[in-house]
Short mmCIF file of C-alpha atoms in Angstrom, two decimals:
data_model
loop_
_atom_site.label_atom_id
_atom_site.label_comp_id
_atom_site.label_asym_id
_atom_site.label_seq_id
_atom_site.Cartn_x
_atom_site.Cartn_y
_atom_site.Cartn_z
CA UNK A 10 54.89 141.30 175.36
CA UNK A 11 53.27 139.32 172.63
CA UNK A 12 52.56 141.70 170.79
CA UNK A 13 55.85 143.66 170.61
CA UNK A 14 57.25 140.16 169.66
CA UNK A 15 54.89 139.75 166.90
CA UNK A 16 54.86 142.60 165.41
CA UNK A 17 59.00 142.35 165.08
CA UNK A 18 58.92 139.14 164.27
CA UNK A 19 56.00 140.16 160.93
CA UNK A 20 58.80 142.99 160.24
CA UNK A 21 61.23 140.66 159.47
CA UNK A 22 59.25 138.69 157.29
CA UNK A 23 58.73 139.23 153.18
CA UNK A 24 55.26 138.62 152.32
CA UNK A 25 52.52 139.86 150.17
CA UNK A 26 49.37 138.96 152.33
CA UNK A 27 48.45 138.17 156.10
CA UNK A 28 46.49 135.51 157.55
CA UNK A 29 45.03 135.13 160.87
CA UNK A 30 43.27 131.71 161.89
CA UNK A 31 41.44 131.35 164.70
CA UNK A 32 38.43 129.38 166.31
CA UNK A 33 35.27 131.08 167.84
CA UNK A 34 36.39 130.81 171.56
CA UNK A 35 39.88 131.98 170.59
CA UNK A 36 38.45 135.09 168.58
CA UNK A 37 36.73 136.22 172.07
CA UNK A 38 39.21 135.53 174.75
CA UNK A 39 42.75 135.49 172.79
CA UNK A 40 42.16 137.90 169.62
CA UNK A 41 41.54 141.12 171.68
CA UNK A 42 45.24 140.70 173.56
CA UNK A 43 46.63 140.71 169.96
CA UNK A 44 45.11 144.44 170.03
CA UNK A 45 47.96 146.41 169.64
CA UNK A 46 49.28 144.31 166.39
CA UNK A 47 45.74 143.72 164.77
CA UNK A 48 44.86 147.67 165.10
CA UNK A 49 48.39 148.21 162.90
CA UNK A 50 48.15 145.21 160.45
CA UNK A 51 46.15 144.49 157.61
CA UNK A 52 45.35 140.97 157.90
CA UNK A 53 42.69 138.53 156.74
CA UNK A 54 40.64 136.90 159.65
CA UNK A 55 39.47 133.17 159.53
CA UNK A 56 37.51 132.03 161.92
CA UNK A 57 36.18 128.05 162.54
CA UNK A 58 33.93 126.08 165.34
CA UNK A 59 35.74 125.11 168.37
CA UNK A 60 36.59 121.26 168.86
CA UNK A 61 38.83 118.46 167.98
CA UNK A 62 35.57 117.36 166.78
CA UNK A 63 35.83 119.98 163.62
CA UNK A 64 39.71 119.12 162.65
CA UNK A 65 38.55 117.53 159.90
CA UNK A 66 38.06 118.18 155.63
CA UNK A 67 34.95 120.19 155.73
CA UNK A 68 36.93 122.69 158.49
CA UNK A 69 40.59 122.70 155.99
CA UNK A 70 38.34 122.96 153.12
CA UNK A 71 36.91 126.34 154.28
CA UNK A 72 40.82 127.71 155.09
CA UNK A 73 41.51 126.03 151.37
CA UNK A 74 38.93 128.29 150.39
CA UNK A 75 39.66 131.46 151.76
CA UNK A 76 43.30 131.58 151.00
CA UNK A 77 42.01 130.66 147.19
CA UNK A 78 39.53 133.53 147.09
CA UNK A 79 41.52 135.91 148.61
CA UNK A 80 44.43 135.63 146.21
CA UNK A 81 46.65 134.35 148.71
CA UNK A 82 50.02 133.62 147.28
CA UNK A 83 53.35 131.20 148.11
CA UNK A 84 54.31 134.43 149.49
CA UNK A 85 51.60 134.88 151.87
CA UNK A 86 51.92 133.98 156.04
CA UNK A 87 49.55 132.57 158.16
CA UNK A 88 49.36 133.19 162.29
CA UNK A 89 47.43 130.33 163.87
CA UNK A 90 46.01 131.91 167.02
CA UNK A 91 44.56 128.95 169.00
CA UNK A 92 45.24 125.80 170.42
CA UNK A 93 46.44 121.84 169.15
CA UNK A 94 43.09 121.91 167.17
CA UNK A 95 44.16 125.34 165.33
CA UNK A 96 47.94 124.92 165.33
CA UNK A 97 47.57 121.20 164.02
CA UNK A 98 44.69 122.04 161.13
CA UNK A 99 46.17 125.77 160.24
CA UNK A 100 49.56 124.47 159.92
CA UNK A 101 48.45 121.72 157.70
CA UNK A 102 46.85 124.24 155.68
CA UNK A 103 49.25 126.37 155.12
CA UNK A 104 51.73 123.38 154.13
CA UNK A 105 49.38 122.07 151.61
CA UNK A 106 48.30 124.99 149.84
CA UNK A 107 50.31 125.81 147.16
CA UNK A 108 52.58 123.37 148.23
CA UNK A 109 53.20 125.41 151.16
CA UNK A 110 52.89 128.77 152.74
CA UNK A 111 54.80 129.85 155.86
CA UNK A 112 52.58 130.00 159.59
CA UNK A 113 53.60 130.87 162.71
CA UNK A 114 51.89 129.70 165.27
CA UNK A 115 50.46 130.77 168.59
CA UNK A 116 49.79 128.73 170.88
CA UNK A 117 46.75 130.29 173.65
CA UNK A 118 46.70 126.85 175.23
CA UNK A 119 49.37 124.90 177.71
CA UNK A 120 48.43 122.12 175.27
CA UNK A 121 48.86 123.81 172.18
CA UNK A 122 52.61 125.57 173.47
CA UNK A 123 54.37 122.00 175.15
CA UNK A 124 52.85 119.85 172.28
CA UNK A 125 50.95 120.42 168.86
CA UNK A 126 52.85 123.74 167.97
CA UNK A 127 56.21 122.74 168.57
CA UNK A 128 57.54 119.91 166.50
CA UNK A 129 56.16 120.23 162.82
CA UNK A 130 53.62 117.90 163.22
CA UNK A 131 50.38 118.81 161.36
CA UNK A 132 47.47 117.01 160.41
CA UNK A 133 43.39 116.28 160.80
CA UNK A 134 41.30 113.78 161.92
CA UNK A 135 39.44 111.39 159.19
CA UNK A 136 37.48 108.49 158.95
CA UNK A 137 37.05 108.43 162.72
CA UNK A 138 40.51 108.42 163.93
CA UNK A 139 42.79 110.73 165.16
CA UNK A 140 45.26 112.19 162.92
CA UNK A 141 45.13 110.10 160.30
CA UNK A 142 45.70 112.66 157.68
CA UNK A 143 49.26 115.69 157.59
CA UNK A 144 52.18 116.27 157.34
CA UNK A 145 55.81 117.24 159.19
CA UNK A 146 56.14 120.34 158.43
CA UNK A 147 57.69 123.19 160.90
CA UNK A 148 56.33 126.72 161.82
CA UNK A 149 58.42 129.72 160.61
CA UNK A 150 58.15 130.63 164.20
CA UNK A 151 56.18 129.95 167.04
CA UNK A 152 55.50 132.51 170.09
CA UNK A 153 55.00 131.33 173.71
CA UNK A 154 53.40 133.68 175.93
CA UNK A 155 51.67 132.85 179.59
CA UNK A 156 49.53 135.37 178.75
CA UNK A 157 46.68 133.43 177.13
CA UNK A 158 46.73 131.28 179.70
CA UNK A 159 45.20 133.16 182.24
CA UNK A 160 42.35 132.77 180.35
CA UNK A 161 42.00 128.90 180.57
CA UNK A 162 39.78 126.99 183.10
CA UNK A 163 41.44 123.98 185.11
CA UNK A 164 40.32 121.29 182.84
CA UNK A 165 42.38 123.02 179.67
CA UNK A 166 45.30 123.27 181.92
CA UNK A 167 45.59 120.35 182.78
CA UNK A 168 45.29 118.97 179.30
CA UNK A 169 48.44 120.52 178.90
CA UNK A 170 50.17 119.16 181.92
CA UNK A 171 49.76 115.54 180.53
CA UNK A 172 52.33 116.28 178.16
CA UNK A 173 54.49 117.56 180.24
CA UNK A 174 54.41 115.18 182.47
CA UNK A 175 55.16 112.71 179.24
CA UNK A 176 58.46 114.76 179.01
CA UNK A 177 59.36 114.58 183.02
CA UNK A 178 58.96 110.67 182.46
CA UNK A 179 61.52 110.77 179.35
CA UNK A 180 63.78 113.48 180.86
CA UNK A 181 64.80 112.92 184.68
CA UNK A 182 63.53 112.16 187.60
CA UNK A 183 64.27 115.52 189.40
CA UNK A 184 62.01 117.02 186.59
CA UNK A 185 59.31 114.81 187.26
CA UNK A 186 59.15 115.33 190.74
CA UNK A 187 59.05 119.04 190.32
CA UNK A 188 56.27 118.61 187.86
CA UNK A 189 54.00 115.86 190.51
CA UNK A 190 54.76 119.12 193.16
CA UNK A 191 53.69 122.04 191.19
CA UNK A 192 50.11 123.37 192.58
CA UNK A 193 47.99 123.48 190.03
CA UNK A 194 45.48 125.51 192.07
CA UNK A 195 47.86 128.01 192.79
CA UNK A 196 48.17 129.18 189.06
CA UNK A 197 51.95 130.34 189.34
CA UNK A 198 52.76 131.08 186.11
CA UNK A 199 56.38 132.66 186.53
CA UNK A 200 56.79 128.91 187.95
CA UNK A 201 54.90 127.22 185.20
CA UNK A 202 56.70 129.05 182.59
CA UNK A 203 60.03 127.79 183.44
CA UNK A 204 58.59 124.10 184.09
CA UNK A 205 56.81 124.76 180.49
CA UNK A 206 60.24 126.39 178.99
CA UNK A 207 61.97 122.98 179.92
CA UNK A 208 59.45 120.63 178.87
CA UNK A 209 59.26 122.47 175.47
CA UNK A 210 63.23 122.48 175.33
CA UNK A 211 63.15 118.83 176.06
CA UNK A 212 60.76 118.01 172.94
CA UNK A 213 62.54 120.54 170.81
CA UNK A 214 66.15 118.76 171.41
CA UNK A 215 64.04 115.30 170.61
CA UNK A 216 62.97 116.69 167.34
CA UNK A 217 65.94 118.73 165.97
CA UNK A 218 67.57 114.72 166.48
CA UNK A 219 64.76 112.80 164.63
CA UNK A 220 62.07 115.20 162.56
CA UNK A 221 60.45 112.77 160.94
CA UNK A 222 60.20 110.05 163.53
CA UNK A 223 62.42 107.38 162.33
CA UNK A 224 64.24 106.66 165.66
CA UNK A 225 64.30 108.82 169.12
CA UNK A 226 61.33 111.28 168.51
CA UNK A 227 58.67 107.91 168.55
CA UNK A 228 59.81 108.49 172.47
CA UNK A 229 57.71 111.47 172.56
CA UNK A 230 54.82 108.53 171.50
CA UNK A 231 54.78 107.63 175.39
CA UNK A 232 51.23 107.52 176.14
CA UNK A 233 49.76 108.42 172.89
CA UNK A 234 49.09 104.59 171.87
CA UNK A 235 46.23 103.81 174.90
CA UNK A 236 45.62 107.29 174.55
CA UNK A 237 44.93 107.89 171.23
CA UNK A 238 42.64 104.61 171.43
CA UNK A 239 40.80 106.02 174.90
CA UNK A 240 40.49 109.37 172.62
CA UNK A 241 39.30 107.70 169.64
CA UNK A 242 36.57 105.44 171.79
CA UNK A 243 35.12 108.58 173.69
CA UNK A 244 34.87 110.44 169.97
CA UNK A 245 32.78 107.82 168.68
CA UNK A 246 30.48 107.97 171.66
CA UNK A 247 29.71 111.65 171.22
CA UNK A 248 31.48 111.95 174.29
CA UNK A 249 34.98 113.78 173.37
CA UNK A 250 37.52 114.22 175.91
CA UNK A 251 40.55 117.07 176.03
CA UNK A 252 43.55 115.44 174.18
CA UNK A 253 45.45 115.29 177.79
CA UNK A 254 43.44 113.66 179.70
CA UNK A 255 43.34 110.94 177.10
CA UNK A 256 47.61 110.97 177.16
CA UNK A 257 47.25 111.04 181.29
CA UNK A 258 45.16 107.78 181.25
CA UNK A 259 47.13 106.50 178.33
CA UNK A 260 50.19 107.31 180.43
CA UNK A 261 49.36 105.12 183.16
CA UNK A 262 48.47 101.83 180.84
CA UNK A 263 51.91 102.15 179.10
CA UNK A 264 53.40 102.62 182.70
CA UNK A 265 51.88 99.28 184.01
CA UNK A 266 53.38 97.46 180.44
CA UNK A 267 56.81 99.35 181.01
CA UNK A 268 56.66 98.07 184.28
CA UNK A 269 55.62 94.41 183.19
CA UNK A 270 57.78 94.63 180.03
CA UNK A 271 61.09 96.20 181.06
CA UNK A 272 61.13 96.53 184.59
CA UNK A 273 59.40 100.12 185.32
CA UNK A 274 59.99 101.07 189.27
CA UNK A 275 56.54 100.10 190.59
CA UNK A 276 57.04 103.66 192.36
CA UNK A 277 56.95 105.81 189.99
CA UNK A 278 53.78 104.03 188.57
CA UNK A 279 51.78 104.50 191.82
CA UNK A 280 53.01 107.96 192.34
CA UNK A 281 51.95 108.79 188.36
CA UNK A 282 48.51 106.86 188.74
CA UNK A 283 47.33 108.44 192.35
CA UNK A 284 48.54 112.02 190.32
CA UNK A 285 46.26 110.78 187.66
CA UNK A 286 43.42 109.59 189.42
CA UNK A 287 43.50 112.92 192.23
CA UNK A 288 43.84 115.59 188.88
CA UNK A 289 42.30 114.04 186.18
CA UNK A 290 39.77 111.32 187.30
CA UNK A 291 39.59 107.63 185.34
CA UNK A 292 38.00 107.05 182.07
CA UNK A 293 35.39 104.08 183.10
CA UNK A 294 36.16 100.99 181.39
CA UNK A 295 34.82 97.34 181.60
CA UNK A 296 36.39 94.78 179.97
CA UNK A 297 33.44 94.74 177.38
CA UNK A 298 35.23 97.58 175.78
CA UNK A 299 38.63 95.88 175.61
CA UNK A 300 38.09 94.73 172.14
CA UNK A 301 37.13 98.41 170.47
CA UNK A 302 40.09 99.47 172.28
CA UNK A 303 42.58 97.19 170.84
CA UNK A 304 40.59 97.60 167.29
CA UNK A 305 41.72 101.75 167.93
CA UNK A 306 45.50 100.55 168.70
CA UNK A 307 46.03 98.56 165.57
CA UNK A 308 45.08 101.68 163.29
CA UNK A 309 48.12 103.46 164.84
CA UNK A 310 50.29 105.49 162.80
CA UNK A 311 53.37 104.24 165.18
CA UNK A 312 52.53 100.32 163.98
CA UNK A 313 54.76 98.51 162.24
CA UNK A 314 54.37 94.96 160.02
CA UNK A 315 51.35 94.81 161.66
CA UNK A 316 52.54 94.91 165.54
CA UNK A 317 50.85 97.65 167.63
CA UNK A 318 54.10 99.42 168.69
CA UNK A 319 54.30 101.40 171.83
CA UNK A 320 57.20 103.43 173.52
CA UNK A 321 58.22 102.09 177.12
CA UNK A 322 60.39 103.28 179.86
CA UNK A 323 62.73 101.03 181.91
CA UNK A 324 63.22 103.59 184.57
CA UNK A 325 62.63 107.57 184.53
CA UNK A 326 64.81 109.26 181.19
CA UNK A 327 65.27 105.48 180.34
CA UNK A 328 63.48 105.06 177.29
CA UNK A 329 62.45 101.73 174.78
CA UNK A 330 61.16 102.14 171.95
CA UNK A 331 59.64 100.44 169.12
CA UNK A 332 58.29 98.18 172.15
CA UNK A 333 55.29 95.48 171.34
CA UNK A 334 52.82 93.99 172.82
CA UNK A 335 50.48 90.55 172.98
CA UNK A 336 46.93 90.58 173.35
CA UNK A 337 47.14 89.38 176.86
CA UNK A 338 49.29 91.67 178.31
CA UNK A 339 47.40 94.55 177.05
CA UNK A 340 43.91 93.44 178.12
CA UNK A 341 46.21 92.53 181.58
CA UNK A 342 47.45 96.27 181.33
CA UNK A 343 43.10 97.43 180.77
CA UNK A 344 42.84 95.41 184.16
CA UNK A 345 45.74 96.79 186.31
CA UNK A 346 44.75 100.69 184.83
CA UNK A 347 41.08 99.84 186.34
CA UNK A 348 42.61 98.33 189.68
CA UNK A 349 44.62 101.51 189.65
CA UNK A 350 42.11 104.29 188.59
CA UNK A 351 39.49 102.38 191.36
CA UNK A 352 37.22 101.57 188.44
#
């Protein structure tokens, strides 16, 4: 009961005003199941646009600006009701303004609850790319409920399953397998939750190791350097793609260079690519876009002295990272992903 949980969890909690931060499609579909805790708490709504295309200053600004109006205090909480997008911009919000206000965060999308509101990574896009701009910094709390779910089309849930798919491939084979069998048709969600609890216990142990990404937690990068690139290419076409379907494709390039680079089962590569291919469909590439591609990789937050660095497997739960690349083999990896997508 989210909102039993919520309301409990706001008990417990010292503050002097309450923020709620949502985006248009969340404040139709998600808002009203918060009923029973928004008809007993005096709270401050914010609402944005909806789209990764809107993480960026001109959407903080306007938070900035209500929290300064409004007299909000280092005293004050913030919910984030939404999904990556809202989790990622509200919680970078809330930890810059006045050098930092608690948030809790809600995540209404499988997306949002196995990746951008668990881990304390924050942030907006600028300049073009992808996150280039946040901060680590941790929720108070944040609330999983299947709930909100219901409430997503196919497309948005499978987003989600990208990521944890990215954890099956760092965790254990049995996992994975029990992730390529779910039926994502049949919309289970007593079975998805404890496939979802799992994947989001797998990340958490990752993080509580490594916050800040100095060693183990750049595994959780698996997939995010072609995919950040493929997301970053579609954006500037005024063609966005969801954030998982970028990781999905992403996770079959870094496959095919785990595979060419430290011995990835060949497998497991085909049985990740047909999954791929079947759920989610390729991204068409030609090799005329190989170039912009690489351009993307080499303004990677993960790079280091200049090498594009990517996270690699050598089997399933055996991880590599701080992994690089040449030119070759990654234009070679572009060719095998469009051999393997049937591009």
């Amino acid at each position: 009961d989210i909102n039993q949980q919520l309301s409990a969890l706001i008990e417990q909690t010292d503050f002097d005003k309450l923020y709620l931060l949502t985006d248009e499609h969340t404040a139709k579909f998600c808002l009203p199941l918060l009923d029973t805790f928004t008809s007993t708490q005096a709270f401050e709504l914010i609402t944005i646009p909806v789209g990764d295309h809107v993480k960026d200053l001109h959407s903080i600004s306007r938070v900035w600006q209500v929290l300064s109006e409004t007299g909000a205090t280092r005293h004050s909480v913030m919910i984030n009701l939404g999904g990556g997008m809202i989790t990622d911009l509200g919680g970078f919000a809330a930890a810059s303004f006045k050098r930092g206000i608690r948030f809790i965060n809600i995540p209404t999308s499988l997306l949002g609850a196995v990746d951008a509101a668990v881990g304390g990574k924050t942030g907006i896009n600028f300049n073009g790319l992808k996150n280039e701009i946040g901060a680590f910094a941790p929720a108070f709390a944040v609330l999983i409920s299947t709930e909100f779910f219901i409430t997503l089309d196919k497309e948005n849930l499978l987003s989600g399953y990208a990521e944890m798919l990215k954890h099956g491939l760092l965790s254990s084979a049995d996992y994975f397998d029990r992730l390529l069998s779910y039926d994502l048709d049949s919309r289970d969600f007593d079975i998805l939750l404890d496939l979802l609890e799992e994947s989001v216990n797998i990340k958490r142990e990752v993080v509580t190791i490594d916050p800040y990404e100095k060693g183990i937690r750049k595994a959780l990068n698996l997939g995010h350097t072609a995919g950040h690139a493929f997301e970053s290419y579609c954006l500037q076409l005024d063609k966005p793609v969801l954030h998982g379907y970028a990781i999905a494709w992403g996770l079959v390039c870094e496959l095919i260079l785990s595979h060419r680079q430290t011995g990835f089962p060949i497998e497991y590569l085909k049985q990740t690519a047909d999954f791929v291919r079947e759920n989610y469909g390729p991204l068409f590439i030609t090799c005329k876009q190989y170039d912009e591609l690489f351009e993307y990789m080499t303004h990677d937050k993960k790079n280091d002295a200049g090498f594009i660095n990517f996270t690699l497997l050598k089997g399933v739960g055996d991880i590599a990272i701080n992994q690089t690349a040449s030119r070759e083999n990654i234009d070679i990896m572009f060719d095998i992903y469009r051999d393997l997508m049937r591009i």
